[in-house]
Amino acid sequence: MTAPDVARLGAAAGPRAGSVRALFARYGLEVVHLPPDADLPGSYWGDAEAGLRGDRLYVRDDTPLHSLLHEGCHYVCMDDARRAALDTDAGGDFIEECGVCYLGVLLAPEITDYDAAGMLADMDAWGYTFRLGSARAWFEEDAADARAWLATQGLLDDRGRIRYECRHC
């Protein structure tokens, strides 16, 4: 099977990688950019998919942006106990997973030459599934529960803006 055509990170010295490092540094998550073909520690799906271990997000040039956003948002959205023991499987329940997806769309424009539309298209291309048939339809019409969860966890302010803090509980 051929991997879908989605936006990928690119070189460690490139502008995308720099913007990803800056984004996740705000959350205390270190982005570790490994050489091409290196195994990614903490990768749940393997291959080029981003990996999580402790307070590190592992990526390569070919890591899909949606993957690193998704895994990074898991780190942000999980509770303190899971974050302290994090190794590969982020866990979480259904509503947290929805929050992770929603936050990833909100954060996508912070990556150089990427945006929410690109994130939503990449989610569809990769096979994320939503009740309304597409990531965009979910985000625009069916994600009130995800927004509310992010707000109650202190990840969005009362206007729906990102607070750049990890969930603490």
PDB file of C-alpha atoms in Angstrom:
ATOM      1  CA  MET A   1       0.000   0.000   0.000  1.00  0.00           C
ATOM      2  CA  THR A   2       1.281   3.451  -0.909  1.00  0.00           C
ATOM      3  CA  ALA A   3       1.241   6.117   1.789  1.00  0.00           C
ATOM      4  CA  PRO A   4      -1.236   8.922   1.112  1.00  0.00           C
ATOM      5  CA  ASP A   5       0.051  12.196  -0.282  1.00  0.00           C
ATOM      6  CA  VAL A   6       0.056  14.392   2.826  1.00  0.00           C
ATOM      7  CA  ALA A   7       2.186  17.291   4.052  1.00  0.00           C
ATOM      8  CA  ARG A   8       5.402  16.149   5.699  1.00  0.00           C
ATOM      9  CA  LEU A   9       7.837  17.822   8.065  1.00  0.00           C
ATOM     10  CA  GLY A  10      10.941  18.207   5.923  1.00  0.00           C
ATOM     11  CA  ALA A  11      14.548  18.842   6.911  1.00  0.00           C
ATOM     12  CA  ALA A  12      15.550  19.466  10.522  1.00  0.00           C
ATOM     13  CA  ALA A  13      17.077  22.815   9.562  1.00  0.00           C
ATOM     14  CA  GLY A  14      14.020  23.844   7.543  1.00  0.00           C
ATOM     15  CA  PRO A  15      11.372  26.389   8.470  1.00  0.00           C
ATOM     16  CA  ARG A  16       8.651  23.815   9.149  1.00  0.00           C
ATOM     17  CA  ALA A  17      10.804  21.932  11.637  1.00  0.00           C
ATOM     18  CA  GLY A  18      11.703  25.185  13.363  1.00  0.00           C
ATOM     19  CA  SER A  19       8.060  26.173  13.699  1.00  0.00           C
ATOM     20  CA  VAL A  20       7.170  22.724  15.078  1.00  0.00           C
ATOM     21  CA  ARG A  21       9.961  22.945  17.673  1.00  0.00           C
ATOM     22  CA  ALA A  22       8.815  26.423  18.709  1.00  0.00           C
ATOM     23  CA  LEU A  23       5.171  25.362  18.917  1.00  0.00           C
ATOM     24  CA  PHE A  24       5.719  22.364  21.156  1.00  0.00           C
ATOM     25  CA  ALA A  25       8.388  24.079  23.275  1.00  0.00           C
ATOM     26  CA  ARG A  26       5.510  26.224  24.569  1.00  0.00           C
ATOM     27  CA  TYR A  27       4.088  23.020  26.059  1.00  0.00           C
ATOM     28  CA  GLY A  28       7.378  21.686  27.428  1.00  0.00           C
ATOM     29  CA  LEU A  29       7.550  19.020  24.705  1.00  0.00           C
ATOM     30  CA  GLU A  30      10.948  18.574  23.047  1.00  0.00           C
ATOM     31  CA  VAL A  31      10.889  17.697  19.344  1.00  0.00           C
ATOM     32  CA  VAL A  32      13.661  15.225  18.483  1.00  0.00           C
ATOM     33  CA  HIS A  33      14.365  15.147  14.737  1.00  0.00           C
ATOM     34  CA  LEU A  34      15.999  11.833  13.793  1.00  0.00           C
ATOM     35  CA  PRO A  35      17.810  10.895  10.559  1.00  0.00           C
ATOM     36  CA  PRO A  36      15.900   9.452   7.601  1.00  0.00           C
ATOM     37  CA  ASP A  37      15.051   5.763   8.032  1.00  0.00           C
ATOM     38  CA  ALA A  38      15.768   5.830  11.791  1.00  0.00           C
ATOM     39  CA  ASP A  39      13.252   3.985  13.923  1.00  0.00           C
ATOM     40  CA  LEU A  40      11.077   6.477  15.770  1.00  0.00           C
ATOM     41  CA  PRO A  41      10.971   5.687  19.499  1.00  0.00           C
ATOM     42  CA  GLY A  42       7.466   5.764  20.908  1.00  0.00           C
ATOM     43  CA  SER A  43       5.758   5.481  17.511  1.00  0.00           C
ATOM     44  CA  TYR A  44       2.455   3.664  17.971  1.00  0.00           C
ATOM     45  CA  TRP A  45       1.967   3.121  14.228  1.00  0.00           C
ATOM     46  CA  GLY A  46       5.601   2.708  13.165  1.00  0.00           C
ATOM     47  CA  ASP A  47       7.185   3.797   9.878  1.00  0.00           C
ATOM     48  CA  ALA A  48       7.300   7.612   9.627  1.00  0.00           C
ATOM     49  CA  GLU A  49       4.573   8.211  12.223  1.00  0.00           C
ATOM     50  CA  ALA A  50       5.559  10.487  15.117  1.00  0.00           C
ATOM     51  CA  GLY A  51       6.487   8.876  18.418  1.00  0.00           C
ATOM     52  CA  LEU A  52       5.946   9.935  22.026  1.00  0.00           C
ATOM     53  CA  ARG A  53       8.114   8.971  24.945  1.00  0.00           C
ATOM     54  CA  GLY A  54       8.214  11.056  28.103  1.00  0.00           C
ATOM     55  CA  ASP A  55       8.441  14.725  27.184  1.00  0.00           C
ATOM     56  CA  ARG A  56       9.846  14.023  23.717  1.00  0.00           C
ATOM     57  CA  LEU A  57       8.143  13.928  20.336  1.00  0.00           C
ATOM     58  CA  TYR A  58      10.185  11.911  17.818  1.00  0.00           C
ATOM     59  CA  VAL A  59      10.017  12.817  14.127  1.00  0.00           C
ATOM     60  CA  ARG A  60      11.885  12.432  10.829  1.00  0.00           C
ATOM     61  CA  ASP A  61      11.876  14.451   7.612  1.00  0.00           C
ATOM     62  CA  ASP A  62       9.094  12.207   6.258  1.00  0.00           C
ATOM     63  CA  THR A  63       6.853  12.383   9.337  1.00  0.00           C
ATOM     64  CA  PRO A  64       3.381  13.602   8.323  1.00  0.00           C
ATOM     65  CA  LEU A  65       2.442  16.927   9.883  1.00  0.00           C
ATOM     66  CA  HIS A  66      -0.951  15.558  10.930  1.00  0.00           C
ATOM     67  CA  SER A  67       0.846  12.754  12.792  1.00  0.00           C
ATOM     68  CA  LEU A  68       3.175  14.992  14.771  1.00  0.00           C
ATOM     69  CA  LEU A  69       0.315  17.379  15.559  1.00  0.00           C
ATOM     70  CA  HIS A  70      -1.876  14.505  16.692  1.00  0.00           C
ATOM     71  CA  GLU A  71       0.769  12.974  18.945  1.00  0.00           C
ATOM     72  CA  GLY A  72       1.838  16.368  20.276  1.00  0.00           C
ATOM     73  CA  CYS A  73      -1.782  17.199  21.077  1.00  0.00           C
ATOM     74  CA  HIS A  74      -2.120  13.892  22.925  1.00  0.00           C
ATOM     75  CA  TYR A  75       0.735  15.080  25.147  1.00  0.00           C
ATOM     76  CA  VAL A  76      -1.057  18.387  25.758  1.00  0.00           C
ATOM     77  CA  CYS A  77      -4.465  16.801  26.409  1.00  0.00           C
ATOM     78  CA  MET A  78      -3.523  13.890  28.673  1.00  0.00           C
ATOM     79  CA  ASP A  79      -3.599  14.127  32.453  1.00  0.00           C
ATOM     80  CA  ASP A  80      -0.451  14.542  34.529  1.00  0.00           C
ATOM     81  CA  ALA A  81      -0.241  10.885  35.610  1.00  0.00           C
ATOM     82  CA  ARG A  82      -0.351   9.558  32.035  1.00  0.00           C
ATOM     83  CA  ARG A  83       2.088  12.237  30.861  1.00  0.00           C
ATOM     84  CA  ALA A  84       4.570  11.236  33.597  1.00  0.00           C
ATOM     85  CA  ALA A  85       4.532   7.588  32.439  1.00  0.00           C
ATOM     86  CA  LEU A  86       4.174   8.242  28.698  1.00  0.00           C
ATOM     87  CA  ASP A  87       5.725   5.661  26.393  1.00  0.00           C
ATOM     88  CA  THR A  88       4.198   5.088  22.943  1.00  0.00           C
ATOM     89  CA  ASP A  89       0.482   4.623  23.748  1.00  0.00           C
ATOM     90  CA  ALA A  90      -1.071   7.972  24.674  1.00  0.00           C
ATOM     91  CA  GLY A  91      -4.316   6.305  25.753  1.00  0.00           C
ATOM     92  CA  GLY A  92      -7.287   8.477  26.633  1.00  0.00           C
ATOM     93  CA  ASP A  93     -11.016   8.174  26.147  1.00  0.00           C
ATOM     94  CA  PHE A  94     -13.303   9.096  23.256  1.00  0.00           C
ATOM     95  CA  ILE A  95     -13.851  12.730  24.217  1.00  0.00           C
ATOM     96  CA  GLU A  96     -10.150  13.295  24.834  1.00  0.00           C
ATOM     97  CA  GLU A  97      -9.431  11.875  21.364  1.00  0.00           C
ATOM     98  CA  CYS A  98     -11.927  14.350  19.912  1.00  0.00           C
ATOM     99  CA  GLY A  99     -10.177  17.138  21.822  1.00  0.00           C
ATOM    100  CA  VAL A 100      -6.817  15.986  20.443  1.00  0.00           C
ATOM    101  CA  CYS A 101      -8.135  16.124  16.866  1.00  0.00           C
ATOM    102  CA  TYR A 102      -9.743  19.529  17.387  1.00  0.00           C
ATOM    103  CA  LEU A 103      -6.672  21.060  19.011  1.00  0.00           C
ATOM    104  CA  GLY A 104      -4.522  19.738  16.148  1.00  0.00           C
ATOM    105  CA  VAL A 105      -6.658  21.654  13.657  1.00  0.00           C
ATOM    106  CA  LEU A 106      -6.373  24.822  15.760  1.00  0.00           C
ATOM    107  CA  LEU A 107      -2.589  24.489  16.011  1.00  0.00           C
ATOM    108  CA  ALA A 108      -1.955  23.610  12.334  1.00  0.00           C
ATOM    109  CA  PRO A 109      -1.579  27.261  11.185  1.00  0.00           C
ATOM    110  CA  GLU A 110       1.363  27.667  13.567  1.00  0.00           C
ATOM    111  CA  ILE A 111       3.419  25.386  11.330  1.00  0.00           C
ATOM    112  CA  THR A 112       5.137  27.143   8.439  1.00  0.00           C
ATOM    113  CA  ASP A 113       3.269  26.645   5.136  1.00  0.00           C
ATOM    114  CA  TYR A 114       0.468  24.636   6.759  1.00  0.00           C
ATOM    115  CA  ASP A 115      -3.035  25.517   7.875  1.00  0.00           C
ATOM    116  CA  ALA A 116      -6.289  24.106   9.198  1.00  0.00           C
ATOM    117  CA  ALA A 117      -7.528  23.228   5.696  1.00  0.00           C
ATOM    118  CA  GLY A 118      -4.348  21.250   5.035  1.00  0.00           C
ATOM    119  CA  MET A 119      -4.670  19.442   8.355  1.00  0.00           C
ATOM    120  CA  LEU A 120      -8.301  18.525   7.672  1.00  0.00           C
ATOM    121  CA  ALA A 121      -7.470  17.291   4.143  1.00  0.00           C
ATOM    122  CA  ASP A 122      -4.535  15.261   5.468  1.00  0.00           C
ATOM    123  CA  MET A 123      -6.729  13.720   8.164  1.00  0.00           C
ATOM    124  CA  ASP A 124      -9.171  12.570   5.481  1.00  0.00           C
ATOM    125  CA  ALA A 125      -6.373  11.294   3.216  1.00  0.00           C
ATOM    126  CA  TRP A 126      -4.865   9.292   6.069  1.00  0.00           C
ATOM    127  CA  GLY A 127      -8.181   7.717   7.020  1.00  0.00           C
ATOM    128  CA  TYR A 128      -9.412   9.467  10.154  1.00  0.00           C
ATOM    129  CA  THR A 129     -13.137   8.749  10.341  1.00  0.00           C
ATOM    130  CA  PHE A 130     -15.949  10.995  11.517  1.00  0.00           C
ATOM    131  CA  ARG A 131     -19.733  10.591  11.676  1.00  0.00           C
ATOM    132  CA  LEU A 132     -20.372  13.276   9.073  1.00  0.00           C
ATOM    133  CA  GLY A 133     -17.983  11.728   6.558  1.00  0.00           C
ATOM    134  CA  SER A 134     -15.091  14.173   6.620  1.00  0.00           C
ATOM    135  CA  ALA A 135     -12.804  15.907   9.058  1.00  0.00           C
ATOM    136  CA  ARG A 136     -13.985  19.323   7.822  1.00  0.00           C
ATOM    137  CA  ALA A 137     -17.666  18.492   8.343  1.00  0.00           C
ATOM    138  CA  TRP A 138     -16.870  17.179  11.833  1.00  0.00           C
ATOM    139  CA  PHE A 139     -14.817  20.261  12.726  1.00  0.00           C
ATOM    140  CA  GLU A 140     -17.396  22.738  11.431  1.00  0.00           C
ATOM    141  CA  GLU A 141     -20.640  20.975  12.399  1.00  0.00           C
ATOM    142  CA  ASP A 142     -20.098  18.234  14.976  1.00  0.00           C
ATOM    143  CA  ALA A 143     -17.249  19.193  17.298  1.00  0.00           C
ATOM    144  CA  ALA A 144     -19.001  21.231  19.992  1.00  0.00           C
ATOM    145  CA  ASP A 145     -18.239  18.464  22.497  1.00  0.00           C
ATOM    146  CA  ALA A 146     -14.523  18.595  21.637  1.00  0.00           C
ATOM    147  CA  ARG A 147     -14.442  22.390  22.008  1.00  0.00           C
ATOM    148  CA  ALA A 148     -16.295  22.196  25.324  1.00  0.00           C
ATOM    149  CA  TRP A 149     -13.938  19.498  26.624  1.00  0.00           C
ATOM    150  CA  LEU A 150     -10.864  21.555  25.683  1.00  0.00           C
ATOM    151  CA  ALA A 151     -12.358  24.572  27.477  1.00  0.00           C
ATOM    152  CA  THR A 152     -13.284  22.648  30.640  1.00  0.00           C
ATOM    153  CA  GLN A 153      -9.760  21.208  30.762  1.00  0.00           C
ATOM    154  CA  GLY A 154      -8.263  24.716  30.586  1.00  0.00           C
ATOM    155  CA  LEU A 155      -6.761  24.276  27.118  1.00  0.00           C
ATOM    156  CA  LEU A 156      -8.953  26.945  25.485  1.00  0.00           C
ATOM    157  CA  ASP A 157     -10.048  30.230  27.032  1.00  0.00           C
ATOM    158  CA  ASP A 158     -13.661  31.438  27.252  1.00  0.00           C
ATOM    159  CA  ARG A 159     -13.401  32.774  23.684  1.00  0.00           C
ATOM    160  CA  GLY A 160     -12.110  29.489  22.284  1.00  0.00           C
ATOM    161  CA  ARG A 161      -8.514  30.672  21.962  1.00  0.00           C
ATOM    162  CA  ILE A 162      -5.587  28.362  22.650  1.00  0.00           C
ATOM    163  CA  ARG A 163      -4.055  28.840  26.116  1.00  0.00           C
ATOM    164  CA  TYR A 164      -0.739  27.058  25.359  1.00  0.00           C
ATOM    165  CA  GLU A 165      -0.811  25.075  28.582  1.00  0.00           C
ATOM    166  CA  CYS A 166      -0.961  21.346  29.161  1.00  0.00           C
ATOM    167  CA  ARG A 167      -3.927  19.781  30.900  1.00  0.00           C
ATOM    168  CA  HIS A 168      -3.306  19.388  34.621  1.00  0.00           C
ATOM    169  CA  CYS A 169      -5.379  17.041  36.737  1.00  0.00           C
TER     170      CYS A 169
END
